[in-house]
Short mmCIF file of C-alpha atoms in Angstrom, two decimals:
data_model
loop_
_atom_site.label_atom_id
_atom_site.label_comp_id
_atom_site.label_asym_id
_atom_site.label_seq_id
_atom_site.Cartn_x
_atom_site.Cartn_y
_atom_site.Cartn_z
CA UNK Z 1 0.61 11.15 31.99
CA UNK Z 2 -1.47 9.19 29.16
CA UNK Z 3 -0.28 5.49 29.97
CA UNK Z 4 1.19 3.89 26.77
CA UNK Z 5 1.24 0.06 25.60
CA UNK Z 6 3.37 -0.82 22.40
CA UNK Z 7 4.16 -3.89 21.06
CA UNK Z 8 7.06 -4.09 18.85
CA UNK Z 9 9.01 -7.45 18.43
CA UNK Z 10 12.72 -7.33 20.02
CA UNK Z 11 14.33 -8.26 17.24
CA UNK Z 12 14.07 -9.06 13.27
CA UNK Z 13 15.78 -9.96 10.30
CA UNK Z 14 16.70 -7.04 7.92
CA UNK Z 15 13.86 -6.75 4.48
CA UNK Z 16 11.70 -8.17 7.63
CA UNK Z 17 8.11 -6.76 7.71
CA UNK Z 18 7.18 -6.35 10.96
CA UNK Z 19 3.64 -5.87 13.01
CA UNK Z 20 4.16 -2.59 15.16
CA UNK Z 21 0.73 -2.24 17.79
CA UNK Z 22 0.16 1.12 20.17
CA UNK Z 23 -2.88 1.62 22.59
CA UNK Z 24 -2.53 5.29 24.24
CA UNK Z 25 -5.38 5.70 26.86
CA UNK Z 26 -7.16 8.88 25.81
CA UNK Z 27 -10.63 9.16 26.60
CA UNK Z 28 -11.15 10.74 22.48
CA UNK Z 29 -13.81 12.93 24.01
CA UNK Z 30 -16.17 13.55 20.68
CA UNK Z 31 -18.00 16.95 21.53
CA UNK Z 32 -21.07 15.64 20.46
CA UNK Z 33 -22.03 13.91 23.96
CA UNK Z 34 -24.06 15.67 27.32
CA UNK Z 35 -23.05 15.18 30.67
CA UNK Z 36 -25.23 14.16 33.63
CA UNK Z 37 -27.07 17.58 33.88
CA UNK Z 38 -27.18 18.18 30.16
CA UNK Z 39 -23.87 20.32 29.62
CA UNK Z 40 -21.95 19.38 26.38
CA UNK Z 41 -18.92 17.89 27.24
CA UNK Z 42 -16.09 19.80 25.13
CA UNK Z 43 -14.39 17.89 22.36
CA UNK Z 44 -10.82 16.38 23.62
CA UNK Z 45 -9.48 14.42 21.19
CA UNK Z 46 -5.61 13.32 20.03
CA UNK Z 47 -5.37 14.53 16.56
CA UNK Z 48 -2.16 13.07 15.07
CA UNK Z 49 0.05 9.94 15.52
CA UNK Z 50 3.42 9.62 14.25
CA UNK Z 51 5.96 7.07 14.03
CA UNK Z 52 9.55 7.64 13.73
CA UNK Z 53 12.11 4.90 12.56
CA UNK Z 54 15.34 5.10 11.80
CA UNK Z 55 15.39 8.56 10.58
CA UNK Z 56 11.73 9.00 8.64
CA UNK Z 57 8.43 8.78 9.55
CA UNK Z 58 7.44 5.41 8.68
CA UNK Z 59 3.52 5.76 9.42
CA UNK Z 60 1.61 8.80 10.80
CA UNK Z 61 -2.29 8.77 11.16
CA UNK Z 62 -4.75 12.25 11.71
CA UNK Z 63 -7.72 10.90 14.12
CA UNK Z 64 -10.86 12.59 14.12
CA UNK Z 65 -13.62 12.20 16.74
CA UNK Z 66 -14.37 8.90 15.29
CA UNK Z 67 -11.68 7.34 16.51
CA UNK Z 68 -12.38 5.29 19.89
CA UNK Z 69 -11.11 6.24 23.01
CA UNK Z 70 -8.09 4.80 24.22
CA UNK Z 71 -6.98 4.49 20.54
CA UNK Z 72 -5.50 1.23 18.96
CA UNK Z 73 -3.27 1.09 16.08
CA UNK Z 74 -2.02 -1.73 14.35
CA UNK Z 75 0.67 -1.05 11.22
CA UNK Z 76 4.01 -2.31 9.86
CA UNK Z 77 7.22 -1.31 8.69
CA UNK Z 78 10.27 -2.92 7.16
CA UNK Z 79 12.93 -3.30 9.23
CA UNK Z 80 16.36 -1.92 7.86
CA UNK Z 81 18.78 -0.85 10.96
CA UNK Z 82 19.16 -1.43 14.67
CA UNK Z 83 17.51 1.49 16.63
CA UNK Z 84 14.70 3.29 18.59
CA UNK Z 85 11.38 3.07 17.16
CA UNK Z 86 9.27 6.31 18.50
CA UNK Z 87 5.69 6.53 18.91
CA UNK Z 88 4.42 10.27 19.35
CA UNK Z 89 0.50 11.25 19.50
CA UNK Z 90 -0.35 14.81 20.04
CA UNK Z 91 -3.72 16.16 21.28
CA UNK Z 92 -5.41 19.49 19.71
CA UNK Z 93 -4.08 21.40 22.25
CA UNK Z 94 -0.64 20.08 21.21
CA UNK Z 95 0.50 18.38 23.96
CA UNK Z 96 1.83 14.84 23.15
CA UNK Z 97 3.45 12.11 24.69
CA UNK Z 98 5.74 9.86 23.11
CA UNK Z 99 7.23 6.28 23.75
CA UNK Z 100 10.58 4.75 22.62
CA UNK Z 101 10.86 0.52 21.67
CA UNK Z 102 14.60 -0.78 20.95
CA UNK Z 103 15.10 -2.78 17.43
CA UNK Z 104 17.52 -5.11 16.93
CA UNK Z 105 17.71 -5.96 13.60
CA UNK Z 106 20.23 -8.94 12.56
CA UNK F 1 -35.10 -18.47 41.00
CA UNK F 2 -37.32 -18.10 37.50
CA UNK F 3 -38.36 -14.88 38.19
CA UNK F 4 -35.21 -13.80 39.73
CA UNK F 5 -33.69 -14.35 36.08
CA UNK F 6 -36.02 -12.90 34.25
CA UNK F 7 -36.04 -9.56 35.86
CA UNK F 8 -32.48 -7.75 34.21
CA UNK F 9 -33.64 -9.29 31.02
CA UNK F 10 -37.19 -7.55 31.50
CA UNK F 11 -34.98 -4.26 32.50
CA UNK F 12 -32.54 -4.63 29.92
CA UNK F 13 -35.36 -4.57 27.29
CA UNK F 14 -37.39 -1.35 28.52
CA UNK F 15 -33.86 0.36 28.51
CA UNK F 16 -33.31 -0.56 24.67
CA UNK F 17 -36.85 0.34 24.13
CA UNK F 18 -35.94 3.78 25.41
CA UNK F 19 -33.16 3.75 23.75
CA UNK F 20 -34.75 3.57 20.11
CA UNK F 21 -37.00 5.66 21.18
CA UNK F 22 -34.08 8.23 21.60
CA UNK F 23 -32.58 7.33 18.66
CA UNK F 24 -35.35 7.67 16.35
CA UNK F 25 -35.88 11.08 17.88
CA UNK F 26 -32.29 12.71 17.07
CA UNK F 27 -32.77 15.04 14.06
CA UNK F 28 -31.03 13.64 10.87
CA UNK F 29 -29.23 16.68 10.95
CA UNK F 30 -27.20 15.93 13.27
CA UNK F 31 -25.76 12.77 10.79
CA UNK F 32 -23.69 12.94 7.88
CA UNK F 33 -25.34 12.43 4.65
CA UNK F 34 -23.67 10.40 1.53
CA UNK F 35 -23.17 14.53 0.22
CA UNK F 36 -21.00 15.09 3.21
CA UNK F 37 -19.11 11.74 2.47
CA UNK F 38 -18.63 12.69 -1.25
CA UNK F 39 -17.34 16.56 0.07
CA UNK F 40 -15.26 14.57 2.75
CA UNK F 41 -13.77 12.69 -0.20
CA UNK F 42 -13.19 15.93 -2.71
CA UNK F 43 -11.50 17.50 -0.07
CA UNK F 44 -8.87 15.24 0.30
CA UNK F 45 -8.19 13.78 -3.16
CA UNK F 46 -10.15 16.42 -5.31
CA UNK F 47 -12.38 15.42 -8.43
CA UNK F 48 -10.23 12.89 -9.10
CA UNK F 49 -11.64 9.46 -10.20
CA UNK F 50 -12.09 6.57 -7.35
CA UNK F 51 -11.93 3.22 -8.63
CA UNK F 52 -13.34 -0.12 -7.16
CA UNK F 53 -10.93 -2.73 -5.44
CA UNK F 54 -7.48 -3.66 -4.50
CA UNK F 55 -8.89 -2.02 -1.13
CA UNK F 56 -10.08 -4.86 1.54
CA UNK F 57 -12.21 -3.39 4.26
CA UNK F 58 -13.03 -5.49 7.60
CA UNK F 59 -15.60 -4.97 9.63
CA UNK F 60 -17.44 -6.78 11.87
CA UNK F 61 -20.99 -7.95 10.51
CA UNK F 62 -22.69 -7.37 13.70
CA UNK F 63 -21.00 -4.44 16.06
CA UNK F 64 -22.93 -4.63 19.71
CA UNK F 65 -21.68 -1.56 20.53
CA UNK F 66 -20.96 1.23 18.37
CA UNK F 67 -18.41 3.32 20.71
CA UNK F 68 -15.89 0.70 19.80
CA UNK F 69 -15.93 -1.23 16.44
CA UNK F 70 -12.50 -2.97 14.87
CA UNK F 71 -11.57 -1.87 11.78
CA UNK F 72 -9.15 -3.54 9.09
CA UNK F 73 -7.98 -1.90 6.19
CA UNK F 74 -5.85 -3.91 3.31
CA UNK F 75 -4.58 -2.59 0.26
CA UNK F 76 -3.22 -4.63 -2.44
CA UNK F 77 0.36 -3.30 -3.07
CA UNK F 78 3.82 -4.51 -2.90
CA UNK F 79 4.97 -1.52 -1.09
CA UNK F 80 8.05 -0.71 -3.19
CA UNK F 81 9.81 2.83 -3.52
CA UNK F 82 7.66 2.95 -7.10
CA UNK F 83 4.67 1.62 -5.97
CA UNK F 84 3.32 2.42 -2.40
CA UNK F 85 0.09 3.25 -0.78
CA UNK F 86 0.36 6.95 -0.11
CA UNK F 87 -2.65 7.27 2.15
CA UNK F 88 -5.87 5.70 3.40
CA UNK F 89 -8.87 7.50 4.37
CA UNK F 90 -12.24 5.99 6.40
CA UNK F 91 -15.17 7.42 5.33
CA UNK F 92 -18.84 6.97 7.52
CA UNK F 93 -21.70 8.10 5.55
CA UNK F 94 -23.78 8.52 9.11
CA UNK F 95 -21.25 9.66 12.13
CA UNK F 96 -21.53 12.91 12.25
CA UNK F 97 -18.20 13.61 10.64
CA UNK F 98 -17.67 11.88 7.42
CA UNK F 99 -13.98 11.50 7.47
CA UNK F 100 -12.78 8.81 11.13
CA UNK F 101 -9.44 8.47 10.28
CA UNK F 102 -6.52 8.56 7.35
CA UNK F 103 -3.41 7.04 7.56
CA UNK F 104 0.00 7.98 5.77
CA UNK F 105 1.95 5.11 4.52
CA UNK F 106 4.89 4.81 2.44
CA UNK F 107 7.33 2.33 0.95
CA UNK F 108 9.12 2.23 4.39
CA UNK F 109 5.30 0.90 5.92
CA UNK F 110 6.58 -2.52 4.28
CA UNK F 111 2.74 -3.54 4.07
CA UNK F 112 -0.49 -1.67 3.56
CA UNK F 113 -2.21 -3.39 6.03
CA UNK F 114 -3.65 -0.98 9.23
CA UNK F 115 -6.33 -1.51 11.65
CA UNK F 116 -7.72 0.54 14.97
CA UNK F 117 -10.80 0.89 16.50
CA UNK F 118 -13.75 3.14 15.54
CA UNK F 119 -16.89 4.51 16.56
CA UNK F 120 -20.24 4.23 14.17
CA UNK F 121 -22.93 6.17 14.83
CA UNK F 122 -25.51 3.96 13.09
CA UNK F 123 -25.97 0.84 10.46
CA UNK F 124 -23.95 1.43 7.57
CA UNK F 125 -21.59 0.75 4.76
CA UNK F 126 -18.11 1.82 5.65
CA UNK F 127 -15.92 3.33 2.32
CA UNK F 128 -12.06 3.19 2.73
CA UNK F 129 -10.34 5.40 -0.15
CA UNK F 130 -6.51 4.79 -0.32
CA UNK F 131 -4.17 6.96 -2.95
CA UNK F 132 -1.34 5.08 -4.41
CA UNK F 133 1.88 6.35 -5.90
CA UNK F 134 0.80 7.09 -9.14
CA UNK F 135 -2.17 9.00 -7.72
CA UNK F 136 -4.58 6.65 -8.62
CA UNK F 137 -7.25 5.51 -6.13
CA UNK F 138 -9.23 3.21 -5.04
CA UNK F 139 -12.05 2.06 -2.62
CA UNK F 140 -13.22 -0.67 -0.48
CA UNK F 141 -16.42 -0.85 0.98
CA UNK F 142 -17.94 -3.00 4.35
CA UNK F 143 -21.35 -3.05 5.60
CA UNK F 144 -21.96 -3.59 9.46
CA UNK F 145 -25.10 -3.75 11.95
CA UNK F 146 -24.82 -1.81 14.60
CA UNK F 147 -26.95 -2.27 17.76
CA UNK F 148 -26.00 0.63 20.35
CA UNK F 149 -24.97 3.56 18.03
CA UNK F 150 -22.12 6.16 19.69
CA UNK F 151 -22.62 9.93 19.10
CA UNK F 152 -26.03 9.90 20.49
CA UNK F 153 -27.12 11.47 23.49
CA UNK F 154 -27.10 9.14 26.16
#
């Protein structure tokens, strides 16, 4: 299990724009590097980032392999209702992990 | 205790010595060249016209280490349901993939303002390409140093 940080504030005023940040540790293995006895280490990367908010996708990003590992995103959104805000990544395998933050908006 | 001191920073300079030397000796090949940037670019908004500014692009002026380099992206827009940012793409014109990243954004983004952390593979002028609404677009460009470049063999 990827370990997940987000910072999302715990509660805003509606119209409110609001700074959302997610780290996902990921090692966003490039392909183009050689391990210790010259192998090429095979390309690992998370692909896509989504994030959900009351009912749409607010912000979504495609990574390639120059993104850095463990990646950092910093973005915004307006907050309208009281609710889960969901952070998915998926890797190109398709596996993802996702992480919920609770909204209050007043 | 002179000599003591002086010995990692002795070390420390043969190893970037070697390093260059590496560096200089990766074919250019293996790099993106401004023609990959500019098919990068057609692919994702076609032949259609890229205009200078309301794009702000961030970098730092001197990156130590190219595996991780913050980015900032800005675009001038008031985020309305009319007029949004639709996307914004990162172009290199030396990692070995043109295109790093693109972002989709919409009116519900509330401001077009995004930032991460990227890996350069080289000195270089960074291009940031966002499509608004009215499918116009528009670029920002940064220029940064870098003094360990990722994506070589190390």
């Amino acid at each position: 299990m990827a370990s997940i940080r987000l910072s999302v504030p715990a509660t805003a005023k509606r119209g409110d724009v609001i700074e959302l940040k997610a780290l996902i540790q990921h090692p966003m293995e490039s392909g183009y590097r050689r391990g210790s006895r010259g192998e090429a280490i095979p390309r690992n990367i998370i692909t896509r980032f989504e994030c959900r908010y009351d009912g749409e996708t607010v912000f979504a990003a495609d990574f390639h392999p120059g993104i850095a590992a463990d990646p950092f995103l910093t973005f915004h959104t307006r907050a309208t209702r009281s609710g889960p805000v969901l952070f998915r990544w998926t890797d190109q395998h398709g596996e993802s992990w996702q992480e919920t933050a609770m909204l209050t908006v007043t | 205790m002179t000599s003591d001191l002086s010995f990692p920073e002795r070390r420390t300079l043969i190893r970037l010595g070697a390093a260059s030397m590496i560096v200089s000796a990766i074919p250019l090949t293996a790099l993106a060249d401004p023609a990959d940037l500019t098919s990068a670019q057609r692919r994702l908004f076609g032949d259609r016209e890229i205009k200078q500014g309301r794009v702000t692009l961030k970098l730092p002026a001197i990156a130590e280490n190219g595996y991780s380099v913050p980015l900032s992206v800005d675009v001038d827009s008031p985020m309305t349901e009319s007029d949004h940012v639709r996307q914004i793409a990162i172009f290199s014109p030396r990692n070995p993939i043109a295109e790093i990243v693109r972002f989709e954004l919409g009116p519900r983004a509330g401001r077009a303002s995004v930032s991460t952390r990227i890996r350069l593979g080289g000195t270089q002028t960074v291009q940031a390409v966002a499509e608004l609404s009215d499918g116009s677009l528009w670029s920002g460009a940064a220029k940064t140093v870098v003094t360990l470049a990722a994506c070589v063999v190390l």
